[in-house]
Amino acid sequence: MAEVAAGERKGRKILVAVDEGEESGYALRWCLNNIVNQDSKDALVLLFAKPPRPVYSALDGSGYLFSADILETMERYSNEVADQVMEKAKNSCAGLNDDIKVETKVVNGDPRDVICQVAERLNVDLVVMGSHGYGLIKRAFLGSVSNHCAQNLKCPVLIVKKPKSHD
Amino acid sequence: MAEVAAGERKGRKILVAVDEGEESGYALRWCLNNIVNQDSKDALVLLFAKPPRPVYSALDGSGYLFSADILETMERYSNEVADQVMEKAKNSCAGLNDDIKVETKVVNGDPRDVICQVAERLNVDLVVMGSHGYGLIKRAFLGSVSNHCAQNLKCPVLIVKKPKSHD
């Protein structure tokens, strides 16, 4: 080609936002099948944003006092979810060539901030994500995660929706 | 890979929305360099949405009457823009293998509707576009084209921003 855009075919760093939803799993697989080049030195970063918890306050929003036990249980549950999400994501990547580096990251925080911050810090070439990541009501107030990221990220963003027929 | 998502690496239909802005040109080149597989039977559809004009009314929004001459000049100008956009887009694709089919489409209408309708009708596997496509003020009222498409399209959407350093 006469004109060459930034981002050579080889050695791109691709961030894939994963969460416990099925859509992000579909987005990851779509990316592996359509974007990642098996003959390349692409690097994948699988990122899970662990939603923030009231760690420093023992009071939840409704005024109930959480015991240390409950907080610990919540923390353990949250870690288990993160482990499961990452395990599943890594399984999807099992068939990749050894040349393709797969890294996992779990970062505490709102997915909208976490995805943008990590993408910026790692200077990735592409962010891949499902089209949502919040429940219906929360999304109505906050806007979708993908919407926020598409507006704020400087790099290209691939938003993948899970087709209805795959439910 | 154990799990296979829809959309095999070969023979995908990719719609690229092009317009007179530099960002869509960058988005097309990014797609050619990062998504289109030279060894594949990928097919590209280059789509230009020709903004609607007051064809059936000789009155513009401010109440001025346009003469037939002016309308004809506007129509000619609009066609010239479409031709130029398509010429430039086709030039970017010049280095592609002959196996990769490149089709061009000029469709009258609001880009937000045109992109979604054509993507649906052609059942494309991916839509590639720049992050905007309207001016600042119009975007503030209508939201960005990419935003609308990301929310309404059923297929994956790749939104590419032109890096500041490339200006």
PDB file of C-alpha atoms in Angstrom, chain A residues 1-9 12 26 29-38 88 91-96 125-127 131 144 147 149-164 166, chain B residues 1-9 12 26 29-38 88 91-96 125-127 131 144 147 149-164 166:
ATOM      1  CA  MET A   1       0.000   0.000   0.000  1.00  0.00           C
ATOM      2  CA  ALA A   2       1.187   3.478  -0.721  1.00  0.00           C
ATOM      3  CA  GLU A   3      -0.107   4.830   2.556  1.00  0.00           C
ATOM      4  CA  VAL A   4       0.764   3.142   5.770  1.00  0.00           C
ATOM      5  CA  ALA A   5      -1.145   3.823   8.959  1.00  0.00           C
ATOM      6  CA  ALA A   6       0.253   3.494  12.431  1.00  0.00           C
ATOM      7  CA  GLY A   7       0.258  -0.022  13.848  1.00  0.00           C
ATOM      8  CA  GLU A   8       2.094  -2.560  11.733  1.00  0.00           C
ATOM      9  CA  ARG A   9       0.516  -5.952  11.309  1.00  0.00           C
ATOM     10  CA  ARG A  12       0.498  -5.178  18.248  1.00  0.00           C
ATOM     11  CA  TYR A  26     -17.799 -13.702  22.864  1.00  0.00           C
ATOM     12  CA  ARG A  29     -13.295 -15.165  20.893  1.00  0.00           C
ATOM     13  CA  TRP A  30     -14.275 -12.858  18.043  1.00  0.00           C
ATOM     14  CA  CYS A  31     -10.999 -11.007  18.535  1.00  0.00           C
ATOM     15  CA  LEU A  32      -8.986 -14.253  18.551  1.00  0.00           C
ATOM     16  CA  ASN A  33     -10.706 -15.449  15.384  1.00  0.00           C
ATOM     17  CA  ASN A  34     -10.712 -12.176  13.481  1.00  0.00           C
ATOM     18  CA  ILE A  35      -8.002  -9.861  14.735  1.00  0.00           C
ATOM     19  CA  VAL A  36      -5.131 -11.761  16.305  1.00  0.00           C
ATOM     20  CA  ASN A  37      -2.741 -13.015  13.686  1.00  0.00           C
ATOM     21  CA  GLN A  38      -1.357 -16.436  14.595  1.00  0.00           C
ATOM     22  CA  LYS A  88     -12.217 -18.804  31.332  1.00  0.00           C
ATOM     23  CA  ASN A  91      -8.904 -21.111  28.253  1.00  0.00           C
ATOM     24  CA  SER A  92     -10.220 -19.274  25.200  1.00  0.00           C
ATOM     25  CA  CYS A  93      -6.615 -18.334  24.372  1.00  0.00           C
ATOM     26  CA  ALA A  94      -5.315 -21.889  24.807  1.00  0.00           C
ATOM     27  CA  GLY A  95      -5.001 -22.554  21.090  1.00  0.00           C
ATOM     28  CA  LEU A  96      -2.800 -19.558  20.332  1.00  0.00           C
ATOM     29  CA  ASP A 125      -2.892  -0.538  19.785  1.00  0.00           C
ATOM     30  CA  LEU A 126      -6.475  -1.708  20.166  1.00  0.00           C
ATOM     31  CA  VAL A 127      -9.086  -2.215  22.877  1.00  0.00           C
ATOM     32  CA  SER A 131     -20.997  -3.583  24.165  1.00  0.00           C
ATOM     33  CA  SER A 144     -22.542   2.024  28.757  1.00  0.00           C
ATOM     34  CA  ASN A 147     -19.717   4.178  25.037  1.00  0.00           C
ATOM     35  CA  CYS A 149     -14.408   4.052  26.396  1.00  0.00           C
ATOM     36  CA  ALA A 150     -15.125   4.773  22.728  1.00  0.00           C
ATOM     37  CA  GLN A 151     -15.354   8.457  23.592  1.00  0.00           C
ATOM     38  CA  ASN A 152     -12.325   8.650  25.851  1.00  0.00           C
ATOM     39  CA  LEU A 153      -9.776   6.216  24.488  1.00  0.00           C
ATOM     40  CA  LYS A 154      -7.253   7.511  21.988  1.00  0.00           C
ATOM     41  CA  CYS A 155      -6.644   4.131  20.375  1.00  0.00           C
ATOM     42  CA  PRO A 156      -9.070   2.195  18.156  1.00  0.00           C
ATOM     43  CA  VAL A 157     -11.890   0.435  19.992  1.00  0.00           C
ATOM     44  CA  LEU A 158     -13.631  -2.695  18.799  1.00  0.00           C
ATOM     45  CA  ILE A 159     -17.080  -3.171  20.308  1.00  0.00           C
ATOM     46  CA  VAL A 160     -18.510  -6.646  19.911  1.00  0.00           C
ATOM     47  CA  LYS A 161     -22.116  -7.555  20.583  1.00  0.00           C
ATOM     48  CA  LYS A 162     -23.190 -11.076  21.280  1.00  0.00           C
ATOM     49  CA  PRO A 163     -25.675 -12.049  18.576  1.00  0.00           C
ATOM     50  CA  LYS A 164     -29.117 -12.971  19.882  1.00  0.00           C
ATOM     51  CA  HIS A 166     -25.940 -17.276  20.390  1.00  0.00           C
TER      52      HIS A 166
ATOM     53  CA  MET B   1      -9.018 -23.054  19.707  1.00  0.00           C
ATOM     54  CA  ALA B   2     -11.605 -25.097  21.462  1.00  0.00           C
ATOM     55  CA  GLU B   3     -14.255 -22.441  21.147  1.00  0.00           C
ATOM     56  CA  VAL B   4     -15.030 -20.902  17.814  1.00  0.00           C
ATOM     57  CA  ALA B   5     -16.977 -17.677  17.472  1.00  0.00           C
ATOM     58  CA  ALA B   6     -19.024 -16.668  14.493  1.00  0.00           C
ATOM     59  CA  GLY B   7     -17.063 -15.128  11.629  1.00  0.00           C
ATOM     60  CA  GLU B   8     -14.297 -17.345  10.291  1.00  0.00           C
ATOM     61  CA  ARG B   9     -10.991 -15.721   9.436  1.00  0.00           C
ATOM     62  CA  ARG B  12     -15.534 -11.795   5.937  1.00  0.00           C
ATOM     63  CA  TYR B  26      -7.092   6.904   8.670  1.00  0.00           C
ATOM     64  CA  ARG B  29      -5.902   2.465   6.387  1.00  0.00           C
ATOM     65  CA  TRP B  30      -5.872   1.126   9.943  1.00  0.00           C
ATOM     66  CA  CYS B  31      -8.386  -1.507   8.873  1.00  0.00           C
ATOM     67  CA  LEU B  32      -6.330  -2.469   5.817  1.00  0.00           C
ATOM     68  CA  ASN B  33      -3.169  -2.767   7.915  1.00  0.00           C
ATOM     69  CA  ASN B  34      -4.665  -4.477  10.925  1.00  0.00           C
ATOM     70  CA  ILE B  35      -7.842  -6.308  10.032  1.00  0.00           C
ATOM     71  CA  VAL B  36      -7.926  -7.278   6.377  1.00  0.00           C
ATOM     72  CA  ASN B  37      -6.033 -10.471   5.796  1.00  0.00           C
ATOM     73  CA  GLN B  38      -4.188 -10.394   2.464  1.00  0.00           C
ATOM     74  CA  LYS B  88      -9.230   8.422  -2.360  1.00  0.00           C
ATOM     75  CA  ASN B  91      -6.463   4.451  -3.853  1.00  0.00           C
ATOM     76  CA  SER B  92      -5.853   3.339  -0.263  1.00  0.00           C
ATOM     77  CA  CYS B  93      -6.994  -0.147  -1.294  1.00  0.00           C
ATOM     78  CA  ALA B  94      -4.768  -0.267  -4.373  1.00  0.00           C
ATOM     79  CA  GLY B  95      -2.178  -2.551  -2.791  1.00  0.00           C
ATOM     80  CA  LEU B  96      -4.638  -5.287  -1.856  1.00  0.00           C
ATOM     81  CA  ASP B 125     -19.287  -9.101   9.718  1.00  0.00           C
ATOM     82  CA  LEU B 126     -17.728  -5.844  10.858  1.00  0.00           C
ATOM     83  CA  VAL B 127     -18.239  -2.102  10.484  1.00  0.00           C
ATOM     84  CA  SER B 131     -15.002   8.306  15.714  1.00  0.00           C
ATOM     85  CA  SER B 144     -21.676  11.146  17.270  1.00  0.00           C
ATOM     86  CA  ASN B 147     -21.925   6.353  19.053  1.00  0.00           C
ATOM     87  CA  CYS B 149     -23.878   2.988  15.173  1.00  0.00           C
ATOM     88  CA  ALA B 150     -22.186   1.268  18.130  1.00  0.00           C
ATOM     89  CA  GLN B 151     -25.514   1.259  19.925  1.00  0.00           C
ATOM     90  CA  ASN B 152     -27.682   0.199  17.021  1.00  0.00           C
ATOM     91  CA  LEU B 153     -25.615  -2.157  14.917  1.00  0.00           C
ATOM     92  CA  LYS B 154     -25.830  -5.843  15.680  1.00  0.00           C
ATOM     93  CA  CYS B 155     -22.391  -6.662  14.272  1.00  0.00           C
ATOM     94  CA  PRO B 156     -19.011  -5.709  15.787  1.00  0.00           C
ATOM     95  CA  VAL B 157     -18.005  -2.079  15.298  1.00  0.00           C
ATOM     96  CA  LEU B 158     -14.436  -0.828  15.128  1.00  0.00           C
ATOM     97  CA  ILE B 159     -14.101   2.866  15.953  1.00  0.00           C
ATOM     98  CA  VAL B 160     -10.789   4.398  14.934  1.00  0.00           C
ATOM     99  CA  LYS B 161      -9.579   7.809  16.058  1.00  0.00           C
ATOM    100  CA  LYS B 162      -6.941   9.700  14.205  1.00  0.00           C
ATOM    101  CA  PRO B 163      -4.047  10.242  16.613  1.00  0.00           C
ATOM    102  CA  LYS B 164      -3.242  13.892  17.287  1.00  0.00           C
ATOM    103  CA  HIS B 166      -0.905  12.474  12.662  1.00  0.00           C
TER     104      HIS B 166
END
